[in-house]
mmCIF file of C-alpha atoms in Angstrom:
data_model
loop_
_atom_site.group_PDB
_atom_site.id
_atom_site.type_symbol
_atom_site.label_atom_id
_atom_site.label_comp_id
_atom_site.label_asym_id
_atom_site.label_seq_id
_atom_site.Cartn_x
_atom_site.Cartn_y
_atom_site.Cartn_z
ATOM 1 C CA MET L 43 14.894 6.142 5.026
ATOM 2 C CA ALA L 44 18.396 4.911 3.573
ATOM 3 C CA SER L 45 19.935 6.676 0.797
ATOM 4 C CA SER L 46 19.240 5.267 -2.611
ATOM 5 C CA ALA L 47 23.080 4.229 -2.884
ATOM 6 C CA VAL L 48 22.937 2.544 0.273
ATOM 7 C CA LEU L 49 19.733 0.811 -0.654
ATOM 8 C CA LYS L 50 20.807 -0.335 -3.862
ATOM 9 C CA THR L 51 23.689 -2.036 -2.539
ATOM 10 C CA ALA L 52 21.929 -3.595 0.386
ATOM 11 C CA LYS L 53 19.224 -5.175 -1.997
ATOM 12 C CA LYS L 54 22.177 -6.282 -4.273
ATOM 13 C CA GLU L 55 24.055 -8.048 -1.261
ATOM 14 C CA LEU L 56 20.763 -9.731 -0.395
ATOM 15 C CA ARG L 57 19.964 -10.666 -3.887
ATOM 16 C CA THR L 58 23.486 -12.440 -3.878
ATOM 17 C CA LEU L 59 22.823 -13.987 -0.903
ATOM 18 C CA MET L 60 19.391 -15.457 -1.680
ATOM 19 C CA LYS L 61 20.856 -16.619 -5.078
ATOM 20 C CA GLN L 62 23.295 -18.963 -3.080
ATOM 21 C CA LYS L 63 20.826 -20.093 -0.573
ATOM 22 C CA LEU L 64 18.417 -21.025 -3.426
ATOM 23 C CA SER L 65 20.572 -23.089 -5.512
ATOM 24 C CA ASN L 66 20.681 -25.372 -2.517
ATOM 25 C CA VAL L 67 17.040 -26.100 -2.770
ATOM 26 C CA THR L 68 15.984 -29.287 -4.628
ATOM 27 C CA SER L 69 13.158 -29.567 -7.072
ATOM 28 C CA GLU L 70 11.738 -31.923 -5.002
ATOM 29 C CA SER L 71 11.451 -29.395 -2.097
ATOM 30 C CA VAL L 72 10.043 -26.786 -4.201
ATOM 31 C CA ASN L 73 7.443 -28.907 -5.834
ATOM 32 C CA ALA L 74 6.498 -29.998 -1.984
ATOM 33 C CA GLN L 75 6.488 -26.441 -0.705
ATOM 34 C CA SER L 76 4.411 -25.540 -3.942
ATOM 35 C CA ASN L 77 1.833 -28.181 -3.307
ATOM 36 C CA ALA L 78 1.538 -26.885 0.278
ATOM 37 C CA ILE L 79 1.058 -23.328 -0.897
ATOM 38 C CA PHE L 80 -1.601 -24.602 -3.527
ATOM 39 C CA THR L 81 -3.460 -26.198 -0.552
ATOM 40 C CA SER L 82 -3.422 -22.847 1.392
ATOM 41 C CA VAL L 83 -4.085 -20.709 -1.324
ATOM 42 C CA THR L 84 -7.015 -22.375 -2.700
ATOM 43 C CA SER L 85 -8.509 -22.613 0.746
ATOM 44 C CA PHE L 86 -8.133 -19.123 1.636
ATOM 45 C CA ARG L 87 -11.601 -17.180 1.518
ATOM 46 C CA PRO L 88 -10.428 -14.125 -0.322
ATOM 47 C CA TYR L 89 -9.013 -16.342 -3.152
ATOM 48 C CA GLN L 90 -12.031 -18.288 -3.140
ATOM 49 C CA GLU L 91 -14.268 -15.362 -3.513
ATOM 50 C CA ALA L 92 -12.118 -13.663 -5.931
ATOM 51 C CA LYS L 93 -13.067 -13.248 -9.559
ATOM 52 C CA ARG L 94 -10.242 -11.270 -11.015
ATOM 53 C CA VAL L 95 -6.757 -12.677 -9.984
ATOM 54 C CA GLY L 96 -3.563 -11.934 -10.861
ATOM 55 C CA ILE L 97 -0.964 -14.746 -10.674
ATOM 56 C CA TYR L 98 2.597 -14.598 -11.631
ATOM 57 C CA LEU L 99 3.720 -17.603 -14.010
ATOM 58 C CA SER L 100 6.918 -19.331 -12.694
ATOM 59 C CA MET L 101 10.328 -20.103 -13.666
ATOM 60 C CA PRO L 102 11.133 -23.826 -13.523
ATOM 61 C CA THR L 103 13.378 -23.604 -10.352
ATOM 62 C CA GLY L 104 13.973 -21.250 -7.605
ATOM 63 C CA GLU L 105 10.682 -20.171 -6.703
ATOM 64 C CA VAL L 106 7.194 -21.489 -5.779
ATOM 65 C CA GLN L 107 5.419 -23.224 -8.934
ATOM 66 C CA THR L 108 1.983 -21.567 -9.891
ATOM 67 C CA ASP L 109 0.923 -23.914 -12.479
ATOM 68 C CA ALA L 110 -1.446 -25.590 -10.314
ATOM 69 C CA ILE L 111 -3.011 -22.259 -9.217
ATOM 70 C CA VAL L 112 -3.436 -21.199 -12.812
ATOM 71 C CA ARG L 113 -5.423 -24.068 -13.446
ATOM 72 C CA HIS L 114 -7.219 -24.023 -10.579
ATOM 73 C CA ALA L 115 -8.488 -20.511 -11.040
ATOM 74 C CA LEU L 116 -8.998 -21.022 -14.579
ATOM 75 C CA GLU L 117 -11.196 -24.162 -13.781
ATOM 76 C CA SER L 118 -13.043 -22.296 -11.225
ATOM 77 C CA GLY L 119 -14.240 -19.661 -13.605
ATOM 78 C CA LYS L 120 -11.905 -16.822 -12.256
ATOM 79 C CA LYS L 121 -10.588 -14.583 -14.750
ATOM 80 C CA VAL L 122 -6.647 -14.857 -14.474
ATOM 81 C CA PHE L 123 -4.441 -12.249 -15.402
ATOM 82 C CA VAL L 124 -0.719 -12.699 -15.961
ATOM 83 C CA PRO L 125 2.434 -10.336 -16.510
ATOM 84 C CA TYR L 126 3.033 -9.195 -20.011
ATOM 85 C CA LEU L 127 6.292 -7.297 -20.276
ATOM 86 C CA HIS L 128 6.869 -4.991 -23.022
ATOM 87 C CA LYS L 129 9.142 -2.016 -23.895
ATOM 88 C CA VAL L 130 7.724 1.804 -23.841
ATOM 89 C CA LYS L 131 8.126 3.599 -27.133
ATOM 90 C CA SER L 132 9.169 6.866 -25.796
ATOM 91 C CA PRO L 133 9.671 6.528 -21.950
ATOM 92 C CA SER L 134 10.053 10.011 -20.142
ATOM 93 C CA PRO L 135 13.066 10.209 -17.756
ATOM 94 C CA ASP L 136 11.292 8.469 -14.678
ATOM 95 C CA THR L 137 9.679 5.760 -17.079
ATOM 96 C CA PRO L 138 11.646 2.483 -16.896
ATOM 97 C CA ARG L 139 12.452 1.288 -20.387
ATOM 98 C CA SER L 140 10.226 -1.878 -20.188
ATOM 99 C CA VAL L 141 7.256 -2.101 -18.104
ATOM 100 C CA MET L 142 4.805 -4.643 -17.021
ATOM 101 C CA ASP L 143 0.980 -4.975 -17.496
ATOM 102 C CA MET L 144 -1.225 -7.702 -16.806
ATOM 103 C CA VAL L 145 -3.301 -9.429 -19.555
ATOM 104 C CA ASP L 146 -6.076 -12.257 -19.310
ATOM 105 C CA LEU L 147 -5.854 -15.794 -20.401
ATOM 106 C CA ARG L 148 -8.758 -16.769 -22.161
ATOM 107 C CA SER L 149 -9.003 -20.453 -21.548
ATOM 108 C CA LEU L 150 -6.667 -23.367 -19.973
ATOM 109 C CA SER L 151 -6.009 -24.223 -23.791
ATOM 110 C CA ASP L 152 -4.716 -20.858 -24.285
ATOM 111 C CA TYR L 153 -2.732 -20.964 -21.219
ATOM 112 C CA ASP L 154 -1.037 -24.735 -22.266
ATOM 113 C CA ALA L 155 -0.233 -23.026 -25.825
ATOM 114 C CA LEU L 156 2.073 -20.579 -24.172
ATOM 115 C CA LYS L 157 5.724 -20.734 -25.108
ATOM 116 C CA ARG L 158 8.397 -20.482 -22.577
ATOM 117 C CA ASP L 159 10.905 -17.703 -22.905
ATOM 118 C CA SER L 160 14.667 -17.630 -22.170
ATOM 119 C CA TRP L 161 13.954 -17.977 -18.394
ATOM 120 C CA GLY L 162 11.683 -20.927 -18.644
ATOM 121 C CA ILE L 163 8.554 -18.701 -18.058
ATOM 122 C CA PRO L 164 5.279 -19.269 -20.188
ATOM 123 C CA THR L 165 4.975 -16.189 -21.874
ATOM 124 C CA ILE L 166 2.346 -14.260 -23.657
ATOM 125 C CA GLY L 167 2.915 -13.947 -27.584
ATOM 126 C CA ALA L 168 2.883 -10.518 -28.631
ATOM 127 C CA ASP L 169 0.931 -11.528 -31.949
ATOM 128 C CA THR L 170 -2.061 -11.883 -29.087
ATOM 129 C CA ILE L 171 -1.865 -9.137 -27.302
ATOM 130 C CA ASP L 172 -4.613 -7.172 -29.073
ATOM 131 C CA GLN L 173 -7.017 -9.552 -28.404
ATOM 132 C CA ARG L 174 -6.671 -9.653 -24.456
ATOM 133 C CA GLU L 175 -8.007 -7.595 -21.811
ATOM 134 C CA HIS L 176 -5.495 -5.226 -20.174
ATOM 135 C CA VAL L 177 -5.530 -4.385 -16.500
ATOM 136 C CA LEU L 178 -4.017 -0.780 -17.034
ATOM 137 C CA GLU L 179 -5.458 -0.048 -20.445
ATOM 138 C CA ASN L 180 -8.624 2.139 -19.774
ATOM 139 C CA SER L 181 -8.391 1.377 -16.351
ATOM 140 C CA THR L 182 -10.198 3.650 -13.949
ATOM 141 C CA LYS L 183 -11.991 3.800 -10.453
ATOM 142 C CA GLU L 184 -15.324 2.809 -12.304
ATOM 143 C CA ASN L 185 -14.115 -0.049 -14.363
ATOM 144 C CA GLU L 186 -13.866 -3.479 -12.861
ATOM 145 C CA GLY L 187 -10.224 -4.032 -11.248
ATOM 146 C CA LEU L 188 -8.310 -6.796 -9.722
ATOM 147 C CA ASN L 189 -9.335 -8.289 -6.612
ATOM 148 C CA MET L 190 -6.093 -10.399 -5.702
ATOM 149 C CA ILE L 191 -2.634 -10.504 -6.951
ATOM 150 C CA LEU L 192 -0.300 -13.439 -6.165
ATOM 151 C CA MET L 193 3.387 -12.070 -6.241
ATOM 152 C CA PRO L 194 6.725 -13.650 -6.691
ATOM 153 C CA GLY L 195 9.786 -12.421 -4.901
ATOM 154 C CA VAL L 196 13.535 -13.169 -4.027
ATOM 155 C CA ALA L 197 13.273 -12.531 -0.014
ATOM 156 C CA PHE L 198 10.298 -11.516 2.115
ATOM 157 C CA ASP L 199 10.031 -10.509 5.779
ATOM 158 C CA ILE L 200 7.555 -9.020 7.891
ATOM 159 C CA ASP L 201 7.911 -5.046 8.816
ATOM 160 C CA PRO L 202 8.243 -4.800 12.588
ATOM 161 C CA LYS L 203 6.700 -1.159 11.997
ATOM 162 C CA THR L 204 3.861 -1.464 10.100
ATOM 163 C CA GLU L 205 3.092 -5.560 10.292
ATOM 164 C CA PHE L 206 2.860 -5.550 6.537
ATOM 165 C CA VAL L 207 4.877 -7.789 4.486
ATOM 166 C CA ARG L 208 8.148 -6.603 2.688
ATOM 167 C CA ARG L 209 9.069 -8.026 -0.699
ATOM 168 C CA LEU L 210 12.587 -7.725 -2.578
ATOM 169 C CA GLY L 211 12.140 -8.513 -6.277
ATOM 170 C CA HIS L 212 14.523 -9.200 -8.945
ATOM 171 C CA GLY L 213 15.611 -5.547 -9.159
ATOM 172 C CA LYS L 214 13.768 -4.558 -12.636
ATOM 173 C CA GLY L 215 10.856 -2.821 -10.518
ATOM 174 C CA PHE L 216 8.154 -4.457 -12.845
ATOM 175 C CA TYR L 217 5.749 -5.163 -10.169
ATOM 176 C CA ASP L 218 6.329 -2.072 -7.971
ATOM 177 C CA PHE L 219 5.794 0.205 -11.107
ATOM 178 C CA PHE L 220 2.807 -1.549 -12.072
ATOM 179 C CA LEU L 221 1.080 -1.264 -8.798
ATOM 180 C CA HIS L 222 2.137 2.470 -8.926
ATOM 181 C CA ARG L 223 0.483 3.107 -12.001
ATOM 182 C CA TYR L 224 -2.739 0.833 -10.876
ATOM 183 C CA ARG L 225 -3.126 3.109 -7.952
ATOM 184 C CA GLN L 226 -2.840 6.103 -10.060
ATOM 185 C CA SER L 227 -5.516 5.015 -12.531
ATOM 186 C CA ARG L 228 -8.068 3.810 -9.973
ATOM 187 C CA GLU L 229 -7.350 6.960 -7.693
ATOM 188 C CA SER L 230 -6.424 5.025 -4.729
ATOM 189 C CA HIS L 231 -6.020 7.285 -1.699
ATOM 190 C CA GLY L 232 -5.194 4.884 0.756
ATOM 191 C CA GLU L 233 -1.829 4.829 2.588
ATOM 192 C CA GLY L 234 1.073 4.966 0.286
ATOM 193 C CA PRO L 235 3.770 1.944 -0.125
ATOM 194 C CA SER L 236 6.099 3.332 2.539
ATOM 195 C CA THR L 237 3.365 2.682 5.254
ATOM 196 C CA GLY L 238 0.848 0.326 3.687
ATOM 197 C CA PRO L 239 0.117 -1.471 0.589
ATOM 198 C CA GLY L 240 -2.054 1.404 -0.561
ATOM 199 C CA THR L 241 -4.589 -0.137 -2.574
ATOM 200 C CA ASP L 242 -7.884 -2.354 -2.543
ATOM 201 C CA VAL L 243 -6.435 -5.123 -4.539
ATOM 202 C CA LEU L 244 -5.112 -7.796 -2.036
ATOM 203 C CA LEU L 245 -1.209 -8.240 -2.516
ATOM 204 C CA TYR L 246 -0.051 -11.714 -1.326
ATOM 205 C CA GLY L 247 3.292 -13.051 -1.648
ATOM 206 C CA LEU L 248 4.275 -16.697 -2.231
ATOM 207 C CA ALA L 249 7.562 -17.874 -0.903
ATOM 208 C CA LEU L 250 9.541 -20.923 -0.034
ATOM 209 C CA GLU L 251 10.597 -21.301 3.295
ATOM 210 C CA GLU L 252 14.056 -20.279 2.509
ATOM 211 C CA GLN L 253 12.760 -17.132 1.136
ATOM 212 C CA PHE L 254 11.412 -15.768 4.208
ATOM 213 C CA LEU L 255 13.603 -14.113 6.545
ATOM 214 C CA GLU L 256 12.678 -14.682 10.406
ATOM 215 C CA SER L 257 12.817 -11.687 12.626
ATOM 216 C CA ASN L 258 15.505 -13.675 14.636
ATOM 217 C CA THR L 259 17.818 -13.793 11.678
ATOM 218 C CA ASP L 260 20.638 -11.332 10.693
ATOM 219 C CA SER L 261 19.025 -10.434 7.540
ATOM 220 C CA SER L 262 16.131 -7.988 6.481
ATOM 221 C CA VAL L 263 14.337 -6.971 3.636
ATOM 222 C CA PRO L 264 15.740 -3.381 2.603
ATOM 223 C CA VAL L 265 13.024 -1.173 1.112
ATOM 224 C CA GLY L 266 12.405 2.294 -0.142
ATOM 225 C CA GLU L 267 9.543 4.769 -0.693
ATOM 226 C CA HIS L 268 8.861 3.371 -3.924
ATOM 227 C CA ASP L 269 8.773 -0.468 -2.837
ATOM 228 C CA SER L 270 5.214 -1.744 -2.302
ATOM 229 C CA LEU L 271 4.092 -3.575 1.026
ATOM 230 C CA LEU L 272 1.966 -6.817 0.655
ATOM 231 C CA HIS L 273 -1.011 -7.480 2.707
ATOM 232 C CA GLY L 274 0.278 -11.164 3.493
ATOM 233 C CA LEU L 275 2.397 -13.881 2.346
ATOM 234 C CA VAL L 276 1.744 -17.775 2.003
ATOM 235 C CA ILE L 277 4.942 -19.874 2.761
ATOM 236 C CA GLY L 278 6.238 -23.120 1.528
ATOM 237 C CA ASP L 279 5.324 -24.820 5.163
ATOM 238 C CA GLY L 280 1.454 -24.281 4.328
ATOM 239 C CA LYS L 281 1.680 -21.150 6.941
ATOM 240 C CA LEU L 282 -0.282 -17.971 5.961
ATOM 241 C CA LEU L 283 1.143 -14.779 7.333
ATOM 242 C CA GLU L 284 -1.175 -11.470 7.084
ATOM 243 C CA GLY L 285 -0.574 -7.901 8.073
ATOM 244 C CA PRO L 286 -2.816 -5.840 10.244
ATOM 245 C CA ILE L 287 -5.762 -6.579 8.560
ATOM 246 C CA LYS L 288 -6.945 -10.146 8.958
ATOM 247 C CA ARG L 289 -8.965 -11.877 6.460
ATOM 248 C CA GLU L 290 -10.554 -15.464 7.125
#
């Protein structure tokens, strides 16, 4: 395992490389790839059978657009949960100042009413938080958890050792810390994040073709012990890549 300083530098360098790469991707290409991913996701049996799904709300550019998936999930009667970022009142030394939970969308009209933040991302209003179900609040092994989470990222590849998907995020650690807390709350005792996803919720990344690093390229996704591996990845050409546990 690389030292934290080496790992941090490697991640920073890859983010810079990917930022340059993604700046050349046209909106037409992003939309076409997002449409292909929509078709693959909505045809995927685990998604079809999922009743409670976490979905990120996308930025206008530079990543897979999720608007159509969110609408499809809500129209299909699924309970949809989306990220909500908030500051921690009294963070401990090992707790970030800002953390992520996932909260429910109540309806299509509720989703349509969300205002966009400075990044252009539809965002849950703080004034409605108390009226929503929180995934982590009162989460226990006995309570109903999530069935699937569709996750964003800057870059993805396949870990040659485990065959699970490695993910490079934007560097804030929101999803990894969320998943750490989710595992703790549900007493997940499966493989840890260094050897597998370590949770019963299915974790799938959504990637533009430009964000997937093939094994024959010079670049790879650097990961540390706190970085969660994913069960699979849906790519902009419509391909669905899965780890060792195959699902139809």
